Amino acid sequence: VCVSLFSYQGSFVLLSCDSSSRLSHSSALVKYFFLRLSTFCDPPSRTAYLGYHISTPLSSTNFHCLTTFFAFVYNTVSLALWVPFNEGWGQFDALKAAEFIRKRDDTRPIDHASGWYDQGGGDVYSLHNYFYPLRVRPQTRTVALSEYGGIAWPMPGHEPPRKTYGYGTAKSREELTARYKKLQLGTVLPQLQKGLSALVYTQLTDVEDEVNGLFTYDRTAIKPDANAVRSVNAALAAEFARVIK
């Protein structure tokens, strides 16, 4: 029920919602990759968030982690884009990491620093935006809104087993649907004609602490009105097709 758009060298690719960053175990990653979705692939962070490290060398430990993960997922057919770092977590040298990946795989684009601390590398200018006005400006790289949305609604009877979180909370299915439509059609869609080429909505399902999914934590119910989401997806896809003609 979700849509993401990615334009790379003239291609159009459907991408998943943002759940990959919540998966921290290899078996979970494998299961996720076989959902027949095209995915942005960011590895689990090796460390807790320690801030931004622009010049930390590509150490033997960091190199080993990157090499191991690369080898583990390289042949996954649904993998559409490499994301070595997300929001600075474990980031050590984004430019060299992108070069490392490029030498080993020149068939997939790279988002070298998703959301934060862009170094001008890779193929994607990657934005995360939950709280601020969205303004897209032309870039030499593909512009991606690689995290956005996050509207929470703890659906009664389907709540996760602990304290929940979201980027703004709706009080009902109707309010969640209305806010979703307003965000997608009123805020995001007009930016497509300004160069926005990829969308990754947060997120596909509720998880242990975030209840901003389109599906519930137990995967048994769709939280917003499904027909409304399909209509939004169709409008986004149509506008994208129009602006790239």
JSON list of C-alpha atoms in Angstrom, two decimals:
[
{"chain": "A", "resi": 1, "resn": "VAL", "atom": "CA", "xyz": [0.00, 0.00, 0.00]},
{"chain": "A", "resi": 2, "resn": "CYS", "atom": "CA", "xyz": [3.01, 2.31, 0.05]},
{"chain": "A", "resi": 3, "resn": "VAL", "atom": "CA", "xyz": [4.91, 3.84, -2.84]},
{"chain": "A", "resi": 4, "resn": "SER", "atom": "CA", "xyz": [8.39, 5.18, -3.25]},
{"chain": "A", "resi": 5, "resn": "LEU", "atom": "CA", "xyz": [9.86, 6.56, -6.44]},
{"chain": "A", "resi": 6, "resn": "PHE", "atom": "CA", "xyz": [13.44, 6.42, -7.55]},
{"chain": "A", "resi": 7, "resn": "SER", "atom": "CA", "xyz": [14.84, 7.81, -10.78]},
{"chain": "A", "resi": 8, "resn": "TYR", "atom": "CA", "xyz": [18.34, 6.65, -11.60]},
{"chain": "A", "resi": 9, "resn": "GLN", "atom": "CA", "xyz": [19.82, 6.82, -15.09]},
{"chain": "A", "resi": 10, "resn": "GLY", "atom": "CA", "xyz": [16.34, 7.03, -16.57]},
{"chain": "A", "resi": 11, "resn": "SER", "atom": "CA", "xyz": [14.86, 4.15, -14.58]},
{"chain": "A", "resi": 12, "resn": "PHE", "atom": "CA", "xyz": [11.76, 4.03, -12.39]},
{"chain": "A", "resi": 13, "resn": "VAL", "atom": "CA", "xyz": [11.86, 1.78, -9.34]},
{"chain": "A", "resi": 14, "resn": "LEU", "atom": "CA", "xyz": [9.28, 1.09, -6.63]},
{"chain": "A", "resi": 15, "resn": "LEU", "atom": "CA", "xyz": [10.82, 1.10, -3.18]},
{"chain": "A", "resi": 16, "resn": "SER", "atom": "CA", "xyz": [9.73, 0.01, 0.26]},
{"chain": "A", "resi": 17, "resn": "CYS", "atom": "CA", "xyz": [8.72, 1.95, 3.32]},
{"chain": "A", "resi": 18, "resn": "ASP", "atom": "CA", "xyz": [11.31, 2.60, 5.98]},
{"chain": "A", "resi": 19, "resn": "SER", "atom": "CA", "xyz": [11.67, -0.47, 8.16]},
{"chain": "A", "resi": 20, "resn": "SER", "atom": "CA", "xyz": [15.15, -1.71, 7.26]},
{"chain": "A", "resi": 21, "resn": "SER", "atom": "CA", "xyz": [16.84, 0.51, 9.82]},
{"chain": "A", "resi": 22, "resn": "ARG", "atom": "CA", "xyz": [14.82, -1.22, 12.53]},
{"chain": "A", "resi": 23, "resn": "LEU", "atom": "CA", "xyz": [16.16, -4.67, 11.65]},
{"chain": "A", "resi": 24, "resn": "SER", "atom": "CA", "xyz": [19.32, -5.52, 13.50]},
{"chain": "A", "resi": 25, "resn": "HIS", "atom": "CA", "xyz": [19.78, -9.25, 12.97]},
{"chain": "A", "resi": 26, "resn": "SER", "atom": "CA", "xyz": [20.98, -11.01, 9.85]},
{"chain": "A", "resi": 27, "resn": "SER", "atom": "CA", "xyz": [18.07, -13.47, 9.73]},
{"chain": "A", "resi": 28, "resn": "ALA", "atom": "CA", "xyz": [15.63, -10.57, 9.90]},
{"chain": "A", "resi": 29, "resn": "LEU", "atom": "CA", "xyz": [17.44, -8.87, 7.05]},
{"chain": "A", "resi": 30, "resn": "VAL", "atom": "CA", "xyz": [17.24, -11.99, 4.92]},
{"chain": "A", "resi": 31, "resn": "LYS", "atom": "CA", "xyz": [13.52, -12.31, 5.64]},
{"chain": "A", "resi": 32, "resn": "TYR", "atom": "CA", "xyz": [12.96, -8.65, 4.77]},
{"chain": "A", "resi": 33, "resn": "PHE", "atom": "CA", "xyz": [14.81, -8.93, 1.47]},
{"chain": "A", "resi": 34, "resn": "PHE", "atom": "CA", "xyz": [12.55, -11.75, 0.31]},
{"chain": "A", "resi": 35, "resn": "LEU", "atom": "CA", "xyz": [9.36, -9.70, 0.57]},
{"chain": "A", "resi": 36, "resn": "ARG", "atom": "CA", "xyz": [9.70, -8.93, -3.16]},
{"chain": "A", "resi": 37, "resn": "LEU", "atom": "CA", "xyz": [10.28, -5.24, -2.51]},
{"chain": "A", "resi": 38, "resn": "SER", "atom": "CA", "xyz": [13.10, -3.14, -3.85]},
{"chain": "A", "resi": 39, "resn": "THR", "atom": "CA", "xyz": [15.03, -1.99, -0.82]},
{"chain": "A", "resi": 40, "resn": "PHE", "atom": "CA", "xyz": [17.47, 0.62, 0.35]},
{"chain": "A", "resi": 41, "resn": "CYS", "atom": "CA", "xyz": [20.09, -1.40, 2.21]},
{"chain": "A", "resi": 42, "resn": "ASP", "atom": "CA", "xyz": [21.67, 0.17, 5.30]},
{"chain": "A", "resi": 43, "resn": "PRO", "atom": "CA", "xyz": [23.60, -2.18, 7.60]},
{"chain": "A", "resi": 44, "resn": "PRO", "atom": "CA", "xyz": [23.03, -2.30, 11.36]},
{"chain": "A", "resi": 45, "resn": "SER", "atom": "CA", "xyz": [25.33, 0.16, 13.11]},
{"chain": "A", "resi": 46, "resn": "ARG", "atom": "CA", "xyz": [28.41, -1.44, 14.65]},
{"chain": "A", "resi": 47, "resn": "THR", "atom": "CA", "xyz": [28.38, 1.09, 17.49]},
{"chain": "A", "resi": 48, "resn": "ALA", "atom": "CA", "xyz": [25.98, 3.25, 19.43]},
{"chain": "A", "resi": 49, "resn": "TYR", "atom": "CA", "xyz": [25.51, 6.75, 18.12]},
{"chain": "A", "resi": 50, "resn": "LEU", "atom": "CA", "xyz": [28.77, 8.56, 18.83]},
{"chain": "A", "resi": 51, "resn": "GLY", "atom": "CA", "xyz": [28.29, 11.65, 16.72]},
{"chain": "A", "resi": 52, "resn": "TYR", "atom": "CA", "xyz": [29.70, 12.58, 13.38]},
{"chain": "A", "resi": 53, "resn": "HIS", "atom": "CA", "xyz": [33.15, 11.34, 12.36]},
{"chain": "A", "resi": 54, "resn": "ILE", "atom": "CA", "xyz": [34.14, 12.88, 9.03]},
{"chain": "A", "resi": 55, "resn": "SER", "atom": "CA", "xyz": [37.80, 11.90, 9.03]},
{"chain": "A", "resi": 56, "resn": "THR", "atom": "CA", "xyz": [37.95, 8.76, 11.17]},
{"chain": "A", "resi": 57, "resn": "PRO", "atom": "CA", "xyz": [40.10, 6.40, 9.09]},
{"chain": "A", "resi": 58, "resn": "LEU", "atom": "CA", "xyz": [38.66, 3.36, 7.37]},
{"chain": "A", "resi": 59, "resn": "SER", "atom": "CA", "xyz": [40.14, 1.19, 10.11]},
{"chain": "A", "resi": 60, "resn": "SER", "atom": "CA", "xyz": [40.66, -2.55, 9.85]},
{"chain": "A", "resi": 61, "resn": "THR", "atom": "CA", "xyz": [37.65, -3.15, 12.12]},
{"chain": "A", "resi": 62, "resn": "ASN", "atom": "CA", "xyz": [35.38, -0.84, 10.16]},
{"chain": "A", "resi": 63, "resn": "PHE", "atom": "CA", "xyz": [36.67, -2.30, 6.90]},
{"chain": "A", "resi": 64, "resn": "HIS", "atom": "CA", "xyz": [35.97, -5.83, 8.13]},
{"chain": "A", "resi": 65, "resn": "CYS", "atom": "CA", "xyz": [32.38, -4.96, 9.13]},
{"chain": "A", "resi": 66, "resn": "LEU", "atom": "CA", "xyz": [31.70, -3.27, 5.81]},
{"chain": "A", "resi": 67, "resn": "THR", "atom": "CA", "xyz": [33.26, -6.13, 3.84]},
{"chain": "A", "resi": 68, "resn": "THR", "atom": "CA", "xyz": [31.31, -8.77, 5.76]},
{"chain": "A", "resi": 69, "resn": "PHE", "atom": "CA", "xyz": [27.99, -7.05, 5.32]},
{"chain": "A", "resi": 70, "resn": "PHE", "atom": "CA", "xyz": [28.65, -6.34, 1.65]},
{"chain": "A", "resi": 71, "resn": "ALA", "atom": "CA", "xyz": [29.41, -10.00, 0.99]},
{"chain": "A", "resi": 72, "resn": "PHE", "atom": "CA", "xyz": [26.34, -11.10, 2.94]},
{"chain": "A", "resi": 73, "resn": "VAL", "atom": "CA", "xyz": [23.75, -9.13, 0.94]},
{"chain": "A", "resi": 74, "resn": "TYR", "atom": "CA", "xyz": [25.48, -8.43, -2.40]},
{"chain": "A", "resi": 75, "resn": "ASN", "atom": "CA", "xyz": [23.50, -11.03, -4.39]},
{"chain": "A", "resi": 76, "resn": "THR", "atom": "CA", "xyz": [20.12, -10.02, -2.99]},
{"chain": "A", "resi": 77, "resn": "VAL", "atom": "CA", "xyz": [18.07, -9.28, -6.09]},
{"chain": "A", "resi": 78, "resn": "SER", "atom": "CA", "xyz": [15.76, -6.79, -4.32]},
{"chain": "A", "resi": 79, "resn": "LEU", "atom": "CA", "xyz": [18.65, -4.59, -3.23]},
{"chain": "A", "resi": 80, "resn": "ALA", "atom": "CA", "xyz": [18.27, -1.32, -5.15]},
{"chain": "A", "resi": 81, "resn": "LEU", "atom": "CA", "xyz": [20.61, 1.07, -3.36]},
{"chain": "A", "resi": 82, "resn": "TRP", "atom": "CA", "xyz": [23.51, 0.92, -0.87]},
{"chain": "A", "resi": 83, "resn": "VAL", "atom": "CA", "xyz": [23.31, 3.04, 2.30]},
{"chain": "A", "resi": 84, "resn": "PRO", "atom": "CA", "xyz": [26.49, 2.59, 4.36]},
{"chain": "A", "resi": 85, "resn": "PHE", "atom": "CA", "xyz": [25.42, 5.14, 7.02]},
{"chain": "A", "resi": 86, "resn": "ASN", "atom": "CA", "xyz": [22.11, 6.33, 8.39]},
{"chain": "A", "resi": 87, "resn": "GLU", "atom": "CA", "xyz": [21.88, 9.58, 10.38]},
{"chain": "A", "resi": 88, "resn": "GLY", "atom": "CA", "xyz": [25.49, 9.41, 11.51]},
{"chain": "A", "resi": 89, "resn": "TRP", "atom": "CA", "xyz": [25.19, 6.10, 13.35]},
{"chain": "A", "resi": 90, "resn": "GLY", "atom": "CA", "xyz": [28.63, 4.51, 13.28]},
{"chain": "A", "resi": 91, "resn": "GLN", "atom": "CA", "xyz": [29.69, 6.86, 10.47]},
{"chain": "A", "resi": 92, "resn": "PHE", "atom": "CA", "xyz": [33.47, 6.86, 10.04]},
{"chain": "A", "resi": 93, "resn": "ASP", "atom": "CA", "xyz": [34.43, 7.97, 6.51]},
{"chain": "A", "resi": 94, "resn": "ALA", "atom": "CA", "xyz": [31.46, 8.19, 4.22]},
{"chain": "A", "resi": 95, "resn": "LEU", "atom": "CA", "xyz": [33.37, 9.12, 1.07]},
{"chain": "A", "resi": 96, "resn": "LYS", "atom": "CA", "xyz": [35.85, 6.27, 1.37]},
{"chain": "A", "resi": 97, "resn": "ALA", "atom": "CA", "xyz": [33.07, 3.87, 2.27]},
{"chain": "A", "resi": 98, "resn": "ALA", "atom": "CA", "xyz": [31.23, 4.90, -0.89]},
{"chain": "A", "resi": 99, "resn": "GLU", "atom": "CA", "xyz": [34.40, 4.40, -2.93]},
{"chain": "A", "resi": 100, "resn": "PHE", "atom": "CA", "xyz": [34.85, 0.96, -1.35]},
{"chain": "A", "resi": 101, "resn": "ILE", "atom": "CA", "xyz": [31.34, -0.06, -2.36]},
{"chain": "A", "resi": 102, "resn": "ARG", "atom": "CA", "xyz": [31.59, 1.45, -5.85]},
{"chain": "A", "resi": 103, "resn": "LYS", "atom": "CA", "xyz": [34.72, -0.55, -6.67]},
{"chain": "A", "resi": 104, "resn": "ARG", "atom": "CA", "xyz": [32.91, -3.75, -5.76]},
{"chain": "A", "resi": 105, "resn": "ASP", "atom": "CA", "xyz": [29.52, -2.96, -7.26]},
{"chain": "A", "resi": 106, "resn": "ASP", "atom": "CA", "xyz": [29.06, -0.36, -9.98]},
{"chain": "A", "resi": 107, "resn": "THR", "atom": "CA", "xyz": [25.56, -1.58, -10.84]},
{"chain": "A", "resi": 108, "resn": "ARG", "atom": "CA", "xyz": [23.72, -0.03, -7.89]},
{"chain": "A", "resi": 109, "resn": "PRO", "atom": "CA", "xyz": [23.55, 3.61, -6.78]},
{"chain": "A", "resi": 110, "resn": "ILE", "atom": "CA", "xyz": [24.87, 4.69, -3.37]},
{"chain": "A", "resi": 111, "resn": "ASP", "atom": "CA", "xyz": [23.42, 6.95, -0.67]},
{"chain": "A", "resi": 112, "resn": "HIS", "atom": "CA", "xyz": [26.64, 7.47, 1.26]},
{"chain": "A", "resi": 113, "resn": "ALA", "atom": "CA", "xyz": [25.13, 9.32, 4.26]},
{"chain": "A", "resi": 114, "resn": "SER", "atom": "CA", "xyz": [21.39, 9.02, 4.61]},
{"chain": "A", "resi": 115, "resn": "GLY", "atom": "CA", "xyz": [19.71, 12.00, 6.22]},
{"chain": "A", "resi": 116, "resn": "TRP", "atom": "CA", "xyz": [22.59, 13.71, 8.00]},
{"chain": "A", "resi": 117, "resn": "TYR", "atom": "CA", "xyz": [26.21, 14.78, 7.46]},
{"chain": "A", "resi": 118, "resn": "ASP", "atom": "CA", "xyz": [26.29, 14.71, 3.69]},
{"chain": "A", "resi": 119, "resn": "GLN", "atom": "CA", "xyz": [29.82, 14.75, 2.26]},
{"chain": "A", "resi": 120, "resn": "GLY", "atom": "CA", "xyz": [28.91, 15.24, -1.39]},
{"chain": "A", "resi": 121, "resn": "GLY", "atom": "CA", "xyz": [29.59, 11.63, -2.33]},
{"chain": "A", "resi": 122, "resn": "GLY", "atom": "CA", "xyz": [27.57, 8.83, -3.83]},
{"chain": "A", "resi": 123, "resn": "ASP", "atom": "CA", "xyz": [24.61, 9.26, -6.16]},
{"chain": "A", "resi": 124, "resn": "VAL", "atom": "CA", "xyz": [21.96, 10.58, -3.77]},
{"chain": "A", "resi": 125, "resn": "TYR", "atom": "CA", "xyz": [21.33, 13.82, -1.91]},
{"chain": "A", "resi": 126, "resn": "SER", "atom": "CA", "xyz": [19.42, 12.27, 0.97]},
{"chain": "A", "resi": 127, "resn": "LEU", "atom": "CA", "xyz": [16.95, 14.15, 3.17]},
{"chain": "A", "resi": 128, "resn": "HIS", "atom": "CA", "xyz": [15.19, 13.14, 6.39]},
{"chain": "A", "resi": 129, "resn": "ASN", "atom": "CA", "xyz": [12.35, 15.47, 7.27]},
{"chain": "A", "resi": 130, "resn": "TYR", "atom": "CA", "xyz": [9.65, 15.07, 9.90]},
{"chain": "A", "resi": 131, "resn": "PHE", "atom": "CA", "xyz": [9.12, 18.49, 11.44]},
{"chain": "A", "resi": 132, "resn": "TYR", "atom": "CA", "xyz": [10.15, 21.25, 9.03]},
{"chain": "A", "resi": 133, "resn": "PRO", "atom": "CA", "xyz": [8.85, 22.77, 5.78]},
{"chain": "A", "resi": 134, "resn": "LEU", "atom": "CA", "xyz": [10.00, 20.65, 2.84]},
{"chain": "A", "resi": 135, "resn": "ARG", "atom": "CA", "xyz": [11.94, 22.61, 0.26]},
{"chain": "A", "resi": 136, "resn": "VAL", "atom": "CA", "xyz": [13.73, 20.72, -2.52]},
{"chain": "A", "resi": 137, "resn": "ARG", "atom": "CA", "xyz": [16.42, 22.45, -4.54]},
{"chain": "A", "resi": 138, "resn": "PRO", "atom": "CA", "xyz": [18.12, 21.16, -7.69]},
{"chain": "A", "resi": 139, "resn": "GLN", "atom": "CA", "xyz": [21.20, 19.02, -7.03]},
{"chain": "A", "resi": 140, "resn": "THR", "atom": "CA", "xyz": [23.78, 17.28, -9.18]},
{"chain": "A", "resi": 141, "resn": "ARG", "atom": "CA", "xyz": [22.77, 14.02, -7.49]},
{"chain": "A", "resi": 142, "resn": "THR", "atom": "CA", "xyz": [19.34, 12.41, -7.27]},
{"chain": "A", "resi": 143, "resn": "VAL", "atom": "CA", "xyz": [17.28, 14.03, -4.50]},
{"chain": "A", "resi": 144, "resn": "ALA", "atom": "CA", "xyz": [15.68, 11.52, -2.13]},
{"chain": "A", "resi": 145, "resn": "LEU", "atom": "CA", "xyz": [13.35, 12.12, 0.77]},
{"chain": "A", "resi": 146, "resn": "SER", "atom": "CA", "xyz": [14.67, 8.99, 2.45]},
{"chain": "A", "resi": 147, "resn": "GLU", "atom": "CA", "xyz": [12.72, 9.39, 5.71]},
{"chain": "A", "resi": 148, "resn": "TYR", "atom": "CA", "xyz": [9.51, 11.30, 6.29]},
{"chain": "A", "resi": 149, "resn": "GLY", "atom": "CA", "xyz": [6.00, 10.89, 7.65]},
{"chain": "A", "resi": 150, "resn": "GLY", "atom": "CA", "xyz": [6.09, 8.91, 10.87]},
{"chain": "A", "resi": 151, "resn": "ILE", "atom": "CA", "xyz": [2.50, 9.76, 11.85]},
{"chain": "A", "resi": 152, "resn": "ALA", "atom": "CA", "xyz": [1.66, 7.62, 14.87]},
{"chain": "A", "resi": 153, "resn": "TRP", "atom": "CA", "xyz": [-1.60, 5.99, 15.86]},
{"chain": "A", "resi": 154, "resn": "PRO", "atom": "CA", "xyz": [-1.60, 3.22, 18.49]},
{"chain": "A", "resi": 155, "resn": "MET", "atom": "CA", "xyz": [-4.50, 1.23, 17.05]},
{"chain": "A", "resi": 156, "resn": "PRO", "atom": "CA", "xyz": [-6.60, -0.17, 19.90]},
{"chain": "A", "resi": 157, "resn": "GLY", "atom": "CA", "xyz": [-6.06, -3.90, 20.38]},
{"chain": "A", "resi": 158, "resn": "HIS", "atom": "CA", "xyz": [-2.84, -3.94, 18.35]},
{"chain": "A", "resi": 159, "resn": "GLU", "atom": "CA", "xyz": [-0.44, -1.93, 20.50]},
{"chain": "A", "resi": 160, "resn": "PRO", "atom": "CA", "xyz": [3.21, -2.98, 20.90]},
{"chain": "A", "resi": 161, "resn": "PRO", "atom": "CA", "xyz": [4.15, -4.30, 24.33]},
{"chain": "A", "resi": 162, "resn": "ARG", "atom": "CA", "xyz": [5.93, -1.20, 25.60]},
{"chain": "A", "resi": 163, "resn": "LYS", "atom": "CA", "xyz": [5.94, 2.61, 25.52]},
{"chain": "A", "resi": 164, "resn": "THR", "atom": "CA", "xyz": [5.29, 3.96, 22.03]},
{"chain": "A", "resi": 165, "resn": "TYR", "atom": "CA", "xyz": [6.57, 6.86, 19.97]},
{"chain": "A", "resi": 166, "resn": "GLY", "atom": "CA", "xyz": [5.86, 8.70, 16.75]},
{"chain": "A", "resi": 167, "resn": "TYR", "atom": "CA", "xyz": [6.44, 11.98, 14.93]},
{"chain": "A", "resi": 168, "resn": "GLY", "atom": "CA", "xyz": [3.07, 13.42, 15.88]},
{"chain": "A", "resi": 169, "resn": "THR", "atom": "CA", "xyz": [0.10, 11.28, 16.92]},
{"chain": "A", "resi": 170, "resn": "ALA", "atom": "CA", "xyz": [-3.35, 10.85, 15.40]},
{"chain": "A", "resi": 171, "resn": "LYS", "atom": "CA", "xyz": [-6.35, 9.96, 17.56]},
{"chain": "A", "resi": 172, "resn": "SER", "atom": "CA", "xyz": [-8.27, 7.84, 15.05]},
{"chain": "A", "resi": 173, "resn": "ARG", "atom": "CA", "xyz": [-8.08, 6.05, 11.69]},
{"chain": "A", "resi": 174, "resn": "GLU", "atom": "CA", "xyz": [-9.87, 9.00, 10.11]},
{"chain": "A", "resi": 175, "resn": "GLU", "atom": "CA", "xyz": [-7.37, 11.52, 11.46]},
{"chain": "A", "resi": 176, "resn": "LEU", "atom": "CA", "xyz": [-4.40, 9.34, 10.49]},
{"chain": "A", "resi": 177, "resn": "THR", "atom": "CA", "xyz": [-5.75, 8.99, 6.94]},
{"chain": "A", "resi": 178, "resn": "ALA", "atom": "CA", "xyz": [-6.43, 12.71, 6.62]},
{"chain": "A", "resi": 179, "resn": "ARG", "atom": "CA", "xyz": [-2.96, 13.66, 7.86]},
{"chain": "A", "resi": 180, "resn": "TYR", "atom": "CA", "xyz": [-1.35, 11.08, 5.56]},
{"chain": "A", "resi": 181, "resn": "LYS", "atom": "CA", "xyz": [-3.20, 12.47, 2.51]},
{"chain": "A", "resi": 182, "resn": "LYS", "atom": "CA", "xyz": [-2.38, 16.07, 3.42]},
{"chain": "A", "resi": 183, "resn": "LEU", "atom": "CA", "xyz": [1.30, 15.27, 3.83]},
{"chain": "A", "resi": 184, "resn": "GLN", "atom": "CA", "xyz": [1.61, 13.30, 0.61]},
{"chain": "A", "resi": 185, "resn": "LEU", "atom": "CA", "xyz": [-0.53, 15.44, -1.67]},
{"chain": "A", "resi": 186, "resn": "GLY", "atom": "CA", "xyz": [-0.06, 18.87, -0.14]},
{"chain": "A", "resi": 187, "resn": "THR", "atom": "CA", "xyz": [3.59, 18.75, 0.89]},
{"chain": "A", "resi": 188, "resn": "VAL", "atom": "CA", "xyz": [5.41, 15.99, -0.99]},
{"chain": "A", "resi": 189, "resn": "LEU", "atom": "CA", "xyz": [3.73, 15.88, -4.39]},
{"chain": "A", "resi": 190, "resn": "PRO", "atom": "CA", "xyz": [4.52, 19.52, -5.34]},
{"chain": "A", "resi": 191, "resn": "GLN", "atom": "CA", "xyz": [8.21, 18.85, -4.71]},
{"chain": "A", "resi": 192, "resn": "LEU", "atom": "CA", "xyz": [8.39, 16.22, -7.46]},
{"chain": "A", "resi": 193, "resn": "GLN", "atom": "CA", "xyz": [8.48, 18.90, -10.15]},
{"chain": "A", "resi": 194, "resn": "LYS", "atom": "CA", "xyz": [11.41, 20.50, -8.31]},
{"chain": "A", "resi": 195, "resn": "GLY", "atom": "CA", "xyz": [13.54, 17.38, -8.60]},
{"chain": "A", "resi": 196, "resn": "LEU", "atom": "CA", "xyz": [12.44, 15.14, -5.74]},
{"chain": "A", "resi": 197, "resn": "SER", "atom": "CA", "xyz": [12.89, 11.62, -7.13]},
{"chain": "A", "resi": 198, "resn": "ALA", "atom": "CA", "xyz": [12.63, 9.15, -4.25]},
{"chain": "A", "resi": 199, "resn": "LEU", "atom": "CA", "xyz": [10.30, 8.71, -1.28]},
{"chain": "A", "resi": 200, "resn": "VAL", "atom": "CA", "xyz": [10.69, 6.40, 1.70]},
{"chain": "A", "resi": 201, "resn": "TYR", "atom": "CA", "xyz": [7.79, 6.72, 4.12]},
{"chain": "A", "resi": 202, "resn": "THR", "atom": "CA", "xyz": [8.28, 5.97, 7.81]},
{"chain": "A", "resi": 203, "resn": "GLN", "atom": "CA", "xyz": [7.18, 3.27, 8.06]},
{"chain": "A", "resi": 204, "resn": "LEU", "atom": "CA", "xyz": [5.77, -0.02, 6.80]},
{"chain": "A", "resi": 205, "resn": "THR", "atom": "CA", "xyz": [4.72, -1.51, 10.17]},
{"chain": "A", "resi": 206, "resn": "ASP", "atom": "CA", "xyz": [4.61, -0.56, 13.81]},
{"chain": "A", "resi": 207, "resn": "VAL", "atom": "CA", "xyz": [7.63, -1.80, 15.76]},
{"chain": "A", "resi": 208, "resn": "GLU", "atom": "CA", "xyz": [8.46, -2.21, 19.44]},
{"chain": "A", "resi": 209, "resn": "ASP", "atom": "CA", "xyz": [8.70, 1.49, 20.19]},
{"chain": "A", "resi": 210, "resn": "GLU", "atom": "CA", "xyz": [7.33, 3.33, 17.15]},
{"chain": "A", "resi": 211, "resn": "VAL", "atom": "CA", "xyz": [3.66, 3.14, 16.19]},
{"chain": "A", "resi": 212, "resn": "ASN", "atom": "CA", "xyz": [3.93, 5.09, 12.94]},
{"chain": "A", "resi": 213, "resn": "GLY", "atom": "CA", "xyz": [3.45, 2.12, 10.62]},
{"chain": "A", "resi": 214, "resn": "LEU", "atom": "CA", "xyz": [0.88, 1.62, 7.89]},
{"chain": "A", "resi": 215, "resn": "PHE", "atom": "CA", "xyz": [0.36, -1.87, 9.33]},
{"chain": "A", "resi": 216, "resn": "THR", "atom": "CA", "xyz": [-0.06, -2.77, 12.99]},
{"chain": "A", "resi": 217, "resn": "TYR", "atom": "CA", "xyz": [2.65, -4.33, 15.13]},
{"chain": "A", "resi": 218, "resn": "ASP", "atom": "CA", "xyz": [1.07, -7.79, 14.75]},
{"chain": "A", "resi": 219, "resn": "ARG", "atom": "CA", "xyz": [0.72, -7.31, 10.95]},
{"chain": "A", "resi": 220, "resn": "THR", "atom": "CA", "xyz": [-3.00, -8.10, 11.05]},
{"chain": "A", "resi": 221, "resn": "ALA", "atom": "CA", "xyz": [-4.54, -4.72, 10.19]},
{"chain": "A", "resi": 222, "resn": "ILE", "atom": "CA", "xyz": [-3.96, -1.73, 7.94]},
{"chain": "A", "resi": 223, "resn": "LYS", "atom": "CA", "xyz": [-4.17, 1.44, 9.99]},
{"chain": "A", "resi": 224, "resn": "PRO", "atom": "CA", "xyz": [-5.07, 4.18, 7.46]},
{"chain": "A", "resi": 225, "resn": "ASP", "atom": "CA", "xyz": [-7.87, 3.69, 4.95]},
{"chain": "A", "resi": 226, "resn": "ALA", "atom": "CA", "xyz": [-6.37, 1.42, 2.30]},
{"chain": "A", "resi": 227, "resn": "ASN", "atom": "CA", "xyz": [-8.29, 2.94, -0.60]},
{"chain": "A", "resi": 228, "resn": "ALA", "atom": "CA", "xyz": [-7.07, 6.40, 0.36]},
{"chain": "A", "resi": 229, "resn": "VAL", "atom": "CA", "xyz": [-3.47, 5.19, 0.44]},
{"chain": "A", "resi": 230, "resn": "ARG", "atom": "CA", "xyz": [-3.86, 3.57, -2.99]},
{"chain": "A", "resi": 231, "resn": "SER", "atom": "CA", "xyz": [-5.31, 6.82, -4.33]},
{"chain": "A", "resi": 232, "resn": "VAL", "atom": "CA", "xyz": [-2.36, 8.79, -2.94]},
{"chain": "A", "resi": 233, "resn": "ASN", "atom": "CA", "xyz": [0.10, 6.31, -4.44]},
{"chain": "A", "resi": 234, "resn": "ALA", "atom": "CA", "xyz": [-1.57, 6.64, -7.84]},
{"chain": "A", "resi": 235, "resn": "ALA", "atom": "CA", "xyz": [-1.42, 10.44, -7.66]},
{"chain": "A", "resi": 236, "resn": "LEU", "atom": "CA", "xyz": [2.28, 10.40, -6.74]},
{"chain": "A", "resi": 237, "resn": "ALA", "atom": "CA", "xyz": [3.11, 7.94, -9.52]},
{"chain": "A", "resi": 238, "resn": "ALA", "atom": "CA", "xyz": [1.14, 9.94, -12.08]},
{"chain": "A", "resi": 239, "resn": "GLU", "atom": "CA", "xyz": [2.83, 13.21, -11.12]},
{"chain": "A", "resi": 240, "resn": "PHE", "atom": "CA", "xyz": [6.25, 11.57, -11.22]},
{"chain": "A", "resi": 241, "resn": "ALA", "atom": "CA", "xyz": [5.56, 10.19, -14.69]},
{"chain": "A", "resi": 242, "resn": "ARG", "atom": "CA", "xyz": [4.41, 13.62, -15.83]},
{"chain": "A", "resi": 243, "resn": "VAL", "atom": "CA", "xyz": [7.46, 15.55, -14.63]},
{"chain": "A", "resi": 244, "resn": "ILE", "atom": "CA", "xyz": [10.03, 13.16, -16.12]},
{"chain": "A", "resi": 245, "resn": "LYS", "atom": "CA", "xyz": [8.55, 13.25, -19.65]}
]
